[in-house]
Backbone as ProteinMPNN parsed JSONL, in Angstrom:
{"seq_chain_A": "XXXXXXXXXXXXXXXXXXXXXXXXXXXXXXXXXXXXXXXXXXXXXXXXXXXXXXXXXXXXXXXXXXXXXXXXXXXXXXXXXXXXXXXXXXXXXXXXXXXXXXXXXXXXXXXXXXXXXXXXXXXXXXXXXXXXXXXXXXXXXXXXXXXXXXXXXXXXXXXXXXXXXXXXXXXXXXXXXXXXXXXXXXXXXXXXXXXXXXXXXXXXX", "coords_chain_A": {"N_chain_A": [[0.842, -1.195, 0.0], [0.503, 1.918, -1.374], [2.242, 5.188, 0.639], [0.295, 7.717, 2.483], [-0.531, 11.234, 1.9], [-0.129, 12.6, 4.529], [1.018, 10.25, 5.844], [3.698, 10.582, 4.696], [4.26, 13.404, 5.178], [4.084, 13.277, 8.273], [6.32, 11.513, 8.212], [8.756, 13.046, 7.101], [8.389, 14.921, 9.722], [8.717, 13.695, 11.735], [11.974, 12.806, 10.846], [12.834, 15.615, 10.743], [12.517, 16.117, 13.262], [14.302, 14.326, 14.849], [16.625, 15.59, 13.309], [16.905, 18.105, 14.883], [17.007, 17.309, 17.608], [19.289, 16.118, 18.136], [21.085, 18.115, 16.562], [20.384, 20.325, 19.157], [19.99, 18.862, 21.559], [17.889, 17.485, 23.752], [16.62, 18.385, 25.241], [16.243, 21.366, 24.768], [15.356, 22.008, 22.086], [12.543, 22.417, 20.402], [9.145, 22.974, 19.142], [8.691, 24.734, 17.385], [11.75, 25.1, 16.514], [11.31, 22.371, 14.846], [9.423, 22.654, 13.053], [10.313, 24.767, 11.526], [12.493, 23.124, 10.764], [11.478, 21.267, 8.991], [9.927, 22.871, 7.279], [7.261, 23.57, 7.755], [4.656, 25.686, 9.395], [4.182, 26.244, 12.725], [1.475, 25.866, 13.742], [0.407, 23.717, 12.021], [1.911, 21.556, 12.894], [0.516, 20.43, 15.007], [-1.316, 19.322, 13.715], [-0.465, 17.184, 13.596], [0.839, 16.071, 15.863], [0.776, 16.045, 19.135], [2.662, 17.055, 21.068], [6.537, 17.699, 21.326], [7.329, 15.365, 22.981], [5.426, 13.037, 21.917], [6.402, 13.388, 18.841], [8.905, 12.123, 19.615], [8.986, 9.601, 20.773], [7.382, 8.155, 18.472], [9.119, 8.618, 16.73], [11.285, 7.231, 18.273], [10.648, 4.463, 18.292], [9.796, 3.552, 15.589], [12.527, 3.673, 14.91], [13.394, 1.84, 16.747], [12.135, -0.334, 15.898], [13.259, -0.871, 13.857], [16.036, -1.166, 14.316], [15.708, -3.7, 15.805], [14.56, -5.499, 13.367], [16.959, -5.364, 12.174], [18.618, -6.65, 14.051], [18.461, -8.949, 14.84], [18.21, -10.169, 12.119], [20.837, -10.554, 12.618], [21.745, -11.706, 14.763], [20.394, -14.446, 13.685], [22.763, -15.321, 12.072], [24.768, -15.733, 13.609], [27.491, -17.17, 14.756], [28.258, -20.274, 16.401], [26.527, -21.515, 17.95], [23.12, -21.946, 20.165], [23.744, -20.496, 22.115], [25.384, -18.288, 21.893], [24.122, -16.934, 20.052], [21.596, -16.197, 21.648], [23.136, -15.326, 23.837], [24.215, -12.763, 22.446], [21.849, -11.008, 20.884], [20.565, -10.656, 23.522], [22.855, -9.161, 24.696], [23.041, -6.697, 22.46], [20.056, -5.536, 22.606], [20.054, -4.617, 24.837], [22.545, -2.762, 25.2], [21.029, -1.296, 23.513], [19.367, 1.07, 24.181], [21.066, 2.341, 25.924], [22.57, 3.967, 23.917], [21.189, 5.286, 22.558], [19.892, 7.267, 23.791], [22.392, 8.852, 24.629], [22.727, 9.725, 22.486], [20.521, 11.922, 21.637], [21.201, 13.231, 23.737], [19.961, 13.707, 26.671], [19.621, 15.197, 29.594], [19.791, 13.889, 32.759], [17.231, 14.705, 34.243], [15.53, 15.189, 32.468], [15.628, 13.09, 31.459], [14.719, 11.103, 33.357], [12.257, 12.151, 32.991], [11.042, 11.6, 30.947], [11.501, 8.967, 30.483], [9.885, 7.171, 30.627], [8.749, 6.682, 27.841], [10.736, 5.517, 26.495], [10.229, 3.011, 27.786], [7.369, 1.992, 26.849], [8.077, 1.936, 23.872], [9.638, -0.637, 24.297], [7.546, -2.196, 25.316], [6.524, -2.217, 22.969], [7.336, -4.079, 21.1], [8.333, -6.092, 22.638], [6.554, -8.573, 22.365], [7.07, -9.434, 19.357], [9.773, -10.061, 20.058], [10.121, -12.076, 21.955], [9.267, -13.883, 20.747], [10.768, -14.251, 18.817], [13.254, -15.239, 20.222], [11.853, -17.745, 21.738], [11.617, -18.885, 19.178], [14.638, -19.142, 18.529], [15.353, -20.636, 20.145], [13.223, -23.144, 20.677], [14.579, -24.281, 17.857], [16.643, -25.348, 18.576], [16.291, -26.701, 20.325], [14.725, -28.674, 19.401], [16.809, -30.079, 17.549], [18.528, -31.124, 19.123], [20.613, -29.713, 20.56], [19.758, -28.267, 23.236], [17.855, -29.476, 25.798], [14.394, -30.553, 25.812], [12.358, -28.059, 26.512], [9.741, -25.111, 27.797], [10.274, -22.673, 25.702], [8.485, -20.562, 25.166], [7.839, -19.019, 27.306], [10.821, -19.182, 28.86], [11.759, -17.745, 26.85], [10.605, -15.281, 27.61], [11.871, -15.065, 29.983], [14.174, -14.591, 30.044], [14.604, -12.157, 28.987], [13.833, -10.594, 30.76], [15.425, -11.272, 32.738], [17.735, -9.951, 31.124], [17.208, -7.239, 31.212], [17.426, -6.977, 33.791], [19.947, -6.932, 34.179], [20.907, -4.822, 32.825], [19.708, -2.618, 34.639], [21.083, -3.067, 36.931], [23.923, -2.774, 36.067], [23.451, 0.014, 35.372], [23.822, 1.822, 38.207], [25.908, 0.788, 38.856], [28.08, 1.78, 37.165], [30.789, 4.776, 37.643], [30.366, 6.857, 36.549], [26.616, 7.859, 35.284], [26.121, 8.163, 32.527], [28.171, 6.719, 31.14], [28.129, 5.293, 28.655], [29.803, 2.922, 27.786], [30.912, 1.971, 30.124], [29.169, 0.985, 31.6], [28.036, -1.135, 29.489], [30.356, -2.788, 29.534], [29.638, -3.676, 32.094], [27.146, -4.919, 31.376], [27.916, -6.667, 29.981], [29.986, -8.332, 31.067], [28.326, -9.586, 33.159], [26.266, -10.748, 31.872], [27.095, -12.671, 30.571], [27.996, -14.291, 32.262], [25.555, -15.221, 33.619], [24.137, -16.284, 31.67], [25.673, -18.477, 31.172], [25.556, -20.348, 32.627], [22.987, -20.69, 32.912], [22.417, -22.348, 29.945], [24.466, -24.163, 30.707], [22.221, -25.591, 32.554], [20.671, -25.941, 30.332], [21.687, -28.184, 28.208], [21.985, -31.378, 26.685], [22.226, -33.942, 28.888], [24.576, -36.469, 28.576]], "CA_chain_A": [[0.0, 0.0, 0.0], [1.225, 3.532, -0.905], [2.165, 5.905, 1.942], [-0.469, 8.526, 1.756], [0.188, 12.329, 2.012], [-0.387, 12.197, 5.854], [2.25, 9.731, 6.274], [4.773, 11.511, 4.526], [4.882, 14.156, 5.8], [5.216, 12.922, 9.529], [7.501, 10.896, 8.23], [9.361, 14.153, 7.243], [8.379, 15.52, 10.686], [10.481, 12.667, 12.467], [13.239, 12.97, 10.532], [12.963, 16.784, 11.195], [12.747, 16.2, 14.894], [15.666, 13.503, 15.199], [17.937, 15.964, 13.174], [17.086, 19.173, 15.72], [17.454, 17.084, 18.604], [20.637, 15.834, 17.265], [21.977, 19.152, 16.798], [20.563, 21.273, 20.0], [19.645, 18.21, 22.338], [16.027, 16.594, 23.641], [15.475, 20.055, 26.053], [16.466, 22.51, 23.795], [14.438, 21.483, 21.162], [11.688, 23.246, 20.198], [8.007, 22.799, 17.774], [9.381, 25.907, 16.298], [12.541, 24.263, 15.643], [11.368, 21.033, 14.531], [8.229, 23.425, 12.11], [11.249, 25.584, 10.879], [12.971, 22.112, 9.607], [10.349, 20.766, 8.064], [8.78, 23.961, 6.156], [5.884, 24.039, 8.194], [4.43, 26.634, 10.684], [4.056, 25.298, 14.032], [0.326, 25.583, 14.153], [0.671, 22.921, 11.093], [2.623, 20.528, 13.852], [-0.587, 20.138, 15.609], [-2.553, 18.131, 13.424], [-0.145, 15.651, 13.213], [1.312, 15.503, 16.856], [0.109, 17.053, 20.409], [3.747, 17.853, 21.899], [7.741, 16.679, 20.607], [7.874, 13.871, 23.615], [4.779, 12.522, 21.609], [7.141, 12.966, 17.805], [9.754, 11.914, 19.764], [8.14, 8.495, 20.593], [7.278, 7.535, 16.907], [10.766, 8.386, 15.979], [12.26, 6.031, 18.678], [9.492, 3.55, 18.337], [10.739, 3.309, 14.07], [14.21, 3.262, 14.613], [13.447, 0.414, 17.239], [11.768, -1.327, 15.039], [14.354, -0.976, 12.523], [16.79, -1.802, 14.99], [15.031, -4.828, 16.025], [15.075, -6.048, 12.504], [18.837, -5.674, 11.832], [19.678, -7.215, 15.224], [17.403, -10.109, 14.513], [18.943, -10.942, 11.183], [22.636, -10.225, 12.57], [21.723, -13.159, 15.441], [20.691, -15.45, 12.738], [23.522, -15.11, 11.242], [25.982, -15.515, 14.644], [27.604, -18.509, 14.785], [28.71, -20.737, 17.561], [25.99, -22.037, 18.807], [22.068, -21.06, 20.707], [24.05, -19.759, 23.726], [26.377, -17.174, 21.589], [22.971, -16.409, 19.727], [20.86, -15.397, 22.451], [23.6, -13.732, 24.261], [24.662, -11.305, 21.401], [20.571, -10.661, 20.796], [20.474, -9.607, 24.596], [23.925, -8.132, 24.816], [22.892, -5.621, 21.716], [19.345, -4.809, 22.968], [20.479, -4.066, 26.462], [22.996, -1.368, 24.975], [20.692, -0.201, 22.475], [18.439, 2.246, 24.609], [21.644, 3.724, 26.44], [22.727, 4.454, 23.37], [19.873, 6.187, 21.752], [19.675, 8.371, 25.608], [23.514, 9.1, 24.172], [22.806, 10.415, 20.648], [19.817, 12.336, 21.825], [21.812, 14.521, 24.737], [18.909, 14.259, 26.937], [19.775, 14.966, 30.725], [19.331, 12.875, 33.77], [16.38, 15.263, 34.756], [14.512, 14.827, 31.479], [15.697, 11.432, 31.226], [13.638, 10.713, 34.194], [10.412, 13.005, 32.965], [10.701, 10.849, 29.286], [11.99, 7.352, 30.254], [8.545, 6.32, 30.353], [8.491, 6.891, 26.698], [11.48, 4.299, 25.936], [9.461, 1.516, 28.319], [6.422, 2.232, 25.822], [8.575, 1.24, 23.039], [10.123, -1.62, 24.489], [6.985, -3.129, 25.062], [5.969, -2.314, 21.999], [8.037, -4.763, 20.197], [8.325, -7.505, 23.445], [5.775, -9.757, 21.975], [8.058, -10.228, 19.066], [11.289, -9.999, 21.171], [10.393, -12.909, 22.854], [8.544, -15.012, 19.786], [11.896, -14.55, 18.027], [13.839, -15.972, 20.809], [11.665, -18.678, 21.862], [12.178, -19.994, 17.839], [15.5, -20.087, 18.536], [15.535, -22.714, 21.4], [12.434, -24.23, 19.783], [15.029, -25.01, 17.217], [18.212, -26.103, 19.622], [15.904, -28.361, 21.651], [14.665, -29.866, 18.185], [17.922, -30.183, 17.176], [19.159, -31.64, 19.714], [21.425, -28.992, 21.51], [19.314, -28.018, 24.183], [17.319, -29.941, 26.28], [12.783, -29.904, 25.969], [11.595, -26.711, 27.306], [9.038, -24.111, 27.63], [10.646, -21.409, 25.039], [8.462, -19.017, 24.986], [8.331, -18.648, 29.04], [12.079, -19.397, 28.834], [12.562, -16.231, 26.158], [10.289, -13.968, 28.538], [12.287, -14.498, 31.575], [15.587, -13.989, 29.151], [14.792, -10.811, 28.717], [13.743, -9.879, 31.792], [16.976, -11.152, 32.963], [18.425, -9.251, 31.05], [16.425, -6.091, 31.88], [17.596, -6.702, 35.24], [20.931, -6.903, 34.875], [21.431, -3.384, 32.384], [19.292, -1.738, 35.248], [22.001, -3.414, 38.085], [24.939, -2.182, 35.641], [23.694, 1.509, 35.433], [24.052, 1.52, 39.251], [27.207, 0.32, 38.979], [29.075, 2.661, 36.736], [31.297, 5.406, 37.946], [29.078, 8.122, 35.741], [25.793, 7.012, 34.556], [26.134, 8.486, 31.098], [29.0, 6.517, 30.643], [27.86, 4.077, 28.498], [30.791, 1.49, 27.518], [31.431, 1.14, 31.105], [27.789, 0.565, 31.719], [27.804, -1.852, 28.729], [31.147, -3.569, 29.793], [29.307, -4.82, 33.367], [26.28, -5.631, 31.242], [28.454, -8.119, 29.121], [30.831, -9.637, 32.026], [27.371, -10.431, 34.166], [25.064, -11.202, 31.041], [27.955, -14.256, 29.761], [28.077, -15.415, 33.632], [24.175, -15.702, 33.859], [23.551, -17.524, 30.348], [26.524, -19.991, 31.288], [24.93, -21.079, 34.032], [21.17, -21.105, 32.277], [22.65, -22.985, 29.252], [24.493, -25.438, 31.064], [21.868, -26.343, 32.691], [19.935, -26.949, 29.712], [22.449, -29.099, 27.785], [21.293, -32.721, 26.986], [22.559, -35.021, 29.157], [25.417, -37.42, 27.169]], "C_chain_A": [[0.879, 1.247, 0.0], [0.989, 4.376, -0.035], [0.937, 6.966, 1.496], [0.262, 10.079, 2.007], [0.561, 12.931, 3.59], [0.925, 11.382, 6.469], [3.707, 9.998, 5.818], [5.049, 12.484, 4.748], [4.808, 14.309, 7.652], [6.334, 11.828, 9.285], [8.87, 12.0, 8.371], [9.265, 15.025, 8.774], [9.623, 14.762, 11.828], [11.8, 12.8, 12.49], [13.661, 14.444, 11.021], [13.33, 16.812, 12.577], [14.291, 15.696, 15.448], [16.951, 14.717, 14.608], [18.088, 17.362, 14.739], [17.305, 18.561, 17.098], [18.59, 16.518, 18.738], [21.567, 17.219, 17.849], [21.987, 20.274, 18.315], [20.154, 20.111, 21.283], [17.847, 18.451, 22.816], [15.161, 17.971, 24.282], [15.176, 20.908, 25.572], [15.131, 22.731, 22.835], [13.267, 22.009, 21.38], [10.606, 22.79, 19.335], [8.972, 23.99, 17.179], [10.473, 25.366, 15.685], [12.174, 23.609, 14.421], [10.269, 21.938, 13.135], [9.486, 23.867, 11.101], [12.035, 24.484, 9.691], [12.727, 21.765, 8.865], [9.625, 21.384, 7.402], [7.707, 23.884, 6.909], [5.611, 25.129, 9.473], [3.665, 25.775, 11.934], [2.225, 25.032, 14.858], [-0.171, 23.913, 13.263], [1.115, 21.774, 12.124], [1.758, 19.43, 14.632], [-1.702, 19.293, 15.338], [-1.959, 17.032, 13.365], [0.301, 15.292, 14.618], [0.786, 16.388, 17.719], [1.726, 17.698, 20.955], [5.164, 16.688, 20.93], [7.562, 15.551, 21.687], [6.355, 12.745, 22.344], [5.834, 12.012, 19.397], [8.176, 11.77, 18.251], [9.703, 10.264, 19.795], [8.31, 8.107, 19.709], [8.533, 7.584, 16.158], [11.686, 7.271, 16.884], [11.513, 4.863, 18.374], [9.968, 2.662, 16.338], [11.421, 3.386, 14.199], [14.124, 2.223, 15.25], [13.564, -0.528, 16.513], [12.734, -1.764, 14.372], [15.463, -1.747, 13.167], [16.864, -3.298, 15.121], [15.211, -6.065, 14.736], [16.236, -6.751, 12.004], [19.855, -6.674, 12.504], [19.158, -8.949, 14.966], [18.052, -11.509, 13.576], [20.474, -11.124, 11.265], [22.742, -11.901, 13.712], [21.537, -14.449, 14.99], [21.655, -16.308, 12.304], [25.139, -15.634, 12.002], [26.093, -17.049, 14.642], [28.51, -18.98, 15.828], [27.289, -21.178, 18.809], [24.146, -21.185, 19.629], [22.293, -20.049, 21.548], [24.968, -18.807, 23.217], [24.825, -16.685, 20.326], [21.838, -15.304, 20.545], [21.846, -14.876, 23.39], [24.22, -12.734, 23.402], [22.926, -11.44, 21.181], [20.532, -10.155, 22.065], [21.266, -8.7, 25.166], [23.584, -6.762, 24.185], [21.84, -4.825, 22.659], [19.444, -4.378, 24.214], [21.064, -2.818, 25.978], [22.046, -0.246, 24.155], [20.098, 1.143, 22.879], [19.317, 2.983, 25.314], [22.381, 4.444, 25.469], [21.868, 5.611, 22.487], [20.12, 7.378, 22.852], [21.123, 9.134, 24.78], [23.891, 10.36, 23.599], [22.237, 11.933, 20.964], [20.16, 13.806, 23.124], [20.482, 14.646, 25.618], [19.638, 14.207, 29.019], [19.224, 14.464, 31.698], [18.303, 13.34, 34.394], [15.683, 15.072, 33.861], [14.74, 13.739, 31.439], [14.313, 11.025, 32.146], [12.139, 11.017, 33.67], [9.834, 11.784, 31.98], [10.684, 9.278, 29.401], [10.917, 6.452, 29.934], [8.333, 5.792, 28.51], [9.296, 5.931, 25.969], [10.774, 3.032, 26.55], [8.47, 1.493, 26.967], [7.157, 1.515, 24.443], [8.844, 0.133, 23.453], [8.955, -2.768, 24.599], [6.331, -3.408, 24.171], [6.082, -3.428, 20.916], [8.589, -6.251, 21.443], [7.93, -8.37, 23.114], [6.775, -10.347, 20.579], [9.248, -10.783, 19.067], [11.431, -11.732, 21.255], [9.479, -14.54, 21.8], [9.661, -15.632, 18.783], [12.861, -15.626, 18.751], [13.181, -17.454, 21.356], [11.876, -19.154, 20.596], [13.384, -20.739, 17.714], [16.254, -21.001, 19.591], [14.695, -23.267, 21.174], [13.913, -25.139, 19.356], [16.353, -25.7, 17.799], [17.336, -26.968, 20.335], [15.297, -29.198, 20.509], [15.87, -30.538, 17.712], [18.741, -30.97, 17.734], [20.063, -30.995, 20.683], [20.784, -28.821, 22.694], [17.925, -29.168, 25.072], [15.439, -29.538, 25.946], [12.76, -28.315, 27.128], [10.77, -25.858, 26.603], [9.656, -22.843, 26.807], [9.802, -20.584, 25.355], [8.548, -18.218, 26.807], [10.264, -18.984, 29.227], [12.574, -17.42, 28.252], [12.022, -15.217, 27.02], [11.197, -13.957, 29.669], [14.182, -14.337, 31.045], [15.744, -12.649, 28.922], [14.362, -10.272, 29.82], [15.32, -10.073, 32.721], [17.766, -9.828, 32.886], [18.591, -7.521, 31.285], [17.144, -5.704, 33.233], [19.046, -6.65, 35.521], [21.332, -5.203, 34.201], [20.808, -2.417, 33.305], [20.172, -1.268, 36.704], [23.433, -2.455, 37.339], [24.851, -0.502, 35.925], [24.137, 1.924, 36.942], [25.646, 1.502, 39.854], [28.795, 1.389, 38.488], [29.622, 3.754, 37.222], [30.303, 6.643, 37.553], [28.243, 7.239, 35.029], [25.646, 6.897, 33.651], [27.532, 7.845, 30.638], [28.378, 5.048, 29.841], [28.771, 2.738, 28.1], [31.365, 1.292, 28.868], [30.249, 0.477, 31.582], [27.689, -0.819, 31.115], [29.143, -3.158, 28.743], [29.972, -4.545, 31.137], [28.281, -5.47, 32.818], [26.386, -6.714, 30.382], [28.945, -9.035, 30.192], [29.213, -10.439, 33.08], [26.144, -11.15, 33.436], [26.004, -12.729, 30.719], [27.888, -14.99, 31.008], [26.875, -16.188, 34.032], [23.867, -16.832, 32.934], [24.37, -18.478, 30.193], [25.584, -20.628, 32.251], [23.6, -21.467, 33.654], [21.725, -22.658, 31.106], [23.191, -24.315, 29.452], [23.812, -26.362, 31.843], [20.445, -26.947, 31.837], [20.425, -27.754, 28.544], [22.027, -30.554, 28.208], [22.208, -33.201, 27.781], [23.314, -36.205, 28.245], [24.291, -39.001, 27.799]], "O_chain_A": [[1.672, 1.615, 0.866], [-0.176, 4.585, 0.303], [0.627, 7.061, 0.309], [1.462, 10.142, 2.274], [1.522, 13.687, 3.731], [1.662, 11.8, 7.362], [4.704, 9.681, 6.467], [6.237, 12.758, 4.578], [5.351, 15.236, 8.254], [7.091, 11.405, 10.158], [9.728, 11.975, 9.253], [10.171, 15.843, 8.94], [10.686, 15.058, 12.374], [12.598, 12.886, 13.423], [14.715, 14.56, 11.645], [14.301, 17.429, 13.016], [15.121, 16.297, 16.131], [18.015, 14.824, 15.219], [19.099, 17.494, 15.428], [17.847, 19.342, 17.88], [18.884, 16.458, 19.932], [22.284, 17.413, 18.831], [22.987, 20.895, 18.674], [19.955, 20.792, 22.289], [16.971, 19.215, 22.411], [14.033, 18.438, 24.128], [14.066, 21.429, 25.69], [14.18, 23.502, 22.968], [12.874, 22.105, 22.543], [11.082, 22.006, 18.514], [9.984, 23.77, 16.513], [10.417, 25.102, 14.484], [12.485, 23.965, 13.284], [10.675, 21.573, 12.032], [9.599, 23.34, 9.994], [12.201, 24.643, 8.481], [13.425, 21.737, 7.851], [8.673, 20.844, 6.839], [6.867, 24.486, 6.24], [6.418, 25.268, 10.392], [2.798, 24.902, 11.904], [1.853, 24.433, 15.867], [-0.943, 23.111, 13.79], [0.312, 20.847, 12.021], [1.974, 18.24, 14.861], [-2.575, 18.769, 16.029], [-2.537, 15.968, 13.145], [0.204, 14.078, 14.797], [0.33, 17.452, 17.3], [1.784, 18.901, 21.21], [5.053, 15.64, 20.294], [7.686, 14.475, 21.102], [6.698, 11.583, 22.124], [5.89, 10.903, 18.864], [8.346, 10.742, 17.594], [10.317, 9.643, 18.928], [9.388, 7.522, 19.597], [8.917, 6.849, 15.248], [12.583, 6.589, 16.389], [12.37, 4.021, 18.106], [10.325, 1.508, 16.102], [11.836, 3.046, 13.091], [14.681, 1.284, 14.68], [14.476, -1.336, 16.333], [13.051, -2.951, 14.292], [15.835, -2.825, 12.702], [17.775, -4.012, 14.7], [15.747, -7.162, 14.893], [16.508, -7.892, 11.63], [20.92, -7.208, 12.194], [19.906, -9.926, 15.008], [18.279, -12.704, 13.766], [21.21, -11.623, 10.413], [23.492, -12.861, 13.537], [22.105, -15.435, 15.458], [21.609, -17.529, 12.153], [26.207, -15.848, 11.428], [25.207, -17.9, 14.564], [29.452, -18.275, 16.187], [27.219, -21.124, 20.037], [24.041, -19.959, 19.602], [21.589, -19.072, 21.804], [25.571, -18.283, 24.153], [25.124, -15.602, 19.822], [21.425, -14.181, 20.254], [21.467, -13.819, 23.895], [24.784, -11.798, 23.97], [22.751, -12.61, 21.52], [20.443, -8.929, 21.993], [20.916, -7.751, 25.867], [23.689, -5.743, 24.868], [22.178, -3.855, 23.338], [18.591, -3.553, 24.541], [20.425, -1.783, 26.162], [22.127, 0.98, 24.086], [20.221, 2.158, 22.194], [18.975, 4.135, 25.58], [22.903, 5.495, 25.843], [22.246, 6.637, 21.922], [20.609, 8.434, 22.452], [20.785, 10.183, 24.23], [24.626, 11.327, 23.799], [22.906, 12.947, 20.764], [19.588, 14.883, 23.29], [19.815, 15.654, 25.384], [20.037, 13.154, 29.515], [17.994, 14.509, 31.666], [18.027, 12.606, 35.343], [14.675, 14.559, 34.346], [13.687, 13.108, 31.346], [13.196, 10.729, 31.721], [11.132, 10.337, 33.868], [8.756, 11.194, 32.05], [10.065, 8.504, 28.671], [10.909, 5.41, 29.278], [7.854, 4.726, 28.123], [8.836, 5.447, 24.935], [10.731, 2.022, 25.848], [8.935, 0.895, 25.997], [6.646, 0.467, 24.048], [8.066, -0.608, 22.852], [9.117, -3.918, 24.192], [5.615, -4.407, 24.111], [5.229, -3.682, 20.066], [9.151, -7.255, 21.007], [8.618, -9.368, 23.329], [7.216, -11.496, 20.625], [9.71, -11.684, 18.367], [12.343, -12.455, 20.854], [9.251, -15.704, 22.13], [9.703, -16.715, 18.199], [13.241, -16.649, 18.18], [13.996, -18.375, 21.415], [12.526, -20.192, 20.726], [13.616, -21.872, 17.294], [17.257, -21.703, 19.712], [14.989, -24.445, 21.378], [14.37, -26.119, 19.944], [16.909, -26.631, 17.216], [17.771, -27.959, 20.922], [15.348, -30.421, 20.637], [15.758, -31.743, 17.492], [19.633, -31.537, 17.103], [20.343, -31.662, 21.678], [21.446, -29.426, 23.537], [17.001, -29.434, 24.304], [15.14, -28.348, 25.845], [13.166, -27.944, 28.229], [10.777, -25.679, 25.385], [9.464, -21.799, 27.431], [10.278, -19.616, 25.95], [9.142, -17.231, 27.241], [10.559, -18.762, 30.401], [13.188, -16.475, 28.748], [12.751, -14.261, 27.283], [11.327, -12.92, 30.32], [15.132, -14.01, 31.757], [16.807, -12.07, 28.699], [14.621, -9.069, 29.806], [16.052, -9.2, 33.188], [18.218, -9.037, 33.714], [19.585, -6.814, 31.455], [17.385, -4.579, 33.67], [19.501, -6.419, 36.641], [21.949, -4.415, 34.917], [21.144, -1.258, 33.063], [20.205, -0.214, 37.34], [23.929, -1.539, 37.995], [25.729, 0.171, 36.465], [25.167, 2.586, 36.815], [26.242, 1.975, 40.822], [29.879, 1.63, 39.019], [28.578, 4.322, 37.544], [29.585, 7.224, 38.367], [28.597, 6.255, 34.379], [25.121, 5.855, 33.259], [28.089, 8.448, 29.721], [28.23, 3.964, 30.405], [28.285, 1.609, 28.164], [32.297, 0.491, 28.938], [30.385, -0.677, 31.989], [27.339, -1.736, 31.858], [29.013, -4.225, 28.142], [29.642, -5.728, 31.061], [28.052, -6.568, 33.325], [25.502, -7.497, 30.034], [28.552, -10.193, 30.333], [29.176, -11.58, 33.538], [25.294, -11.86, 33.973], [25.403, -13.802, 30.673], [27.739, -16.211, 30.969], [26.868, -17.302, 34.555], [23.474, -17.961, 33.23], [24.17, -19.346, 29.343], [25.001, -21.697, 32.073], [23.118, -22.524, 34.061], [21.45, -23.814, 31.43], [22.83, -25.334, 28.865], [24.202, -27.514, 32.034], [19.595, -27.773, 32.167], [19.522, -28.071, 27.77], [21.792, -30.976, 29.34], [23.327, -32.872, 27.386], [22.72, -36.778, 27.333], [24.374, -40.086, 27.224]]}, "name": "protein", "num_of_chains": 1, "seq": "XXXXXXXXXXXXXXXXXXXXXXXXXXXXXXXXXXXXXXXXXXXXXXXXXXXXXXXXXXXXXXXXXXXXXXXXXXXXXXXXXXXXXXXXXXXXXXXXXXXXXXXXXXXXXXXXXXXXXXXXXXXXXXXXXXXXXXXXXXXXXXXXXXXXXXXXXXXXXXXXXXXXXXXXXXXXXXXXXXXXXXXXXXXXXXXXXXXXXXXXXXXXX"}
């Protein structure tokens, strides 16, 4: 189906938004800005969105997605096994949202006001998060690598795992905006957890 005229030009509004919050960060940022980018006058803004945390949304919400995609087909693709599969799939999406926070320059006072707005995404795209990952221990316990189990209750509490440990890492880091030290503790404690899950679902010789 072709986009209609409606969806192109918030598509153009997105892109508008992501570049001005880009260049002046998430506070700064302005409708006027984001109107000024996009050729339109800021009463114009209004029929398509109520406020930027609401653009802002639909622009993280499509890059997720997109994200989601890429990471999807890159785990496919990883080789060495279910257990170097699903931990590079939860290694990435763990970093991905402190990276976005990153790009976006948004401070630890708006972080807080907005964060809601990255949960919203996240569960936007959970149901296939966790449909993707139960397929692939479906296919390791068909296969033979992994022992019978419940996948898809297996992939939900994989990602909550892992939820729980990038929330233990931020905590942890020296500065919270640091994210590759952030993303170091959420590798050394994500490989220690899924040894320990994996070996104990390894068949039996």
């Amino acid at each position: 189906m072709r986009p209609t005229k409606k969806d192109l030009t918030k598509d153009k509004i997105q892109q508008a938004a992501y570049k001005c919050v880009a260049r002046f960060g998430f506070e700064k940022t302005t409708l006027d800005d984001i109107a000024k980018e996009v050729g339109l006058n800021k009463a114009s803004l209004y029929y398509y969105y109520k406020n930027k945390e609401e653009i802002f949304l639909e622009v993280t919400s499509t890059a997720t997605r997109r994200f989601v995609e890429t990471l999807q087909q890159s785990t496919l693709e990883k080789s060495g096994g279910v257990a170097a599969q699903v931990g590079h799939y939860l290694f990435e999406r763990s970093v991905y949202f402190l990276q976005l926070v990153e790009q976006v320059h948004i401070s630890e006072e708006t972080l807080r006001q907005v964060e809601h707005l990255f949960y919203d995404v996240i569960r936007d795209v959970s149901v296939q998060e966790v449909a993707f990952l139960a397929n692939i221990l479906s296919k390791a316990s068909a296969g033979g690598e992994i022992r019978p189990i419940a996948a898809d209750q297996l992939a939900a509490n994989l990602i909550i795992l892992s939820e729980g440990i990038k929330e233990y890492a931020k905590t942890q880091a020296p500065e919270r905006r640091d994210t590759e030290a952030i993303s170091s503790v959420i590798q050394h404690n994500l490989q220690f957890m899924l040894a320990i899950v994996f070996a104990g679902l390894r068949k039996s010789s």
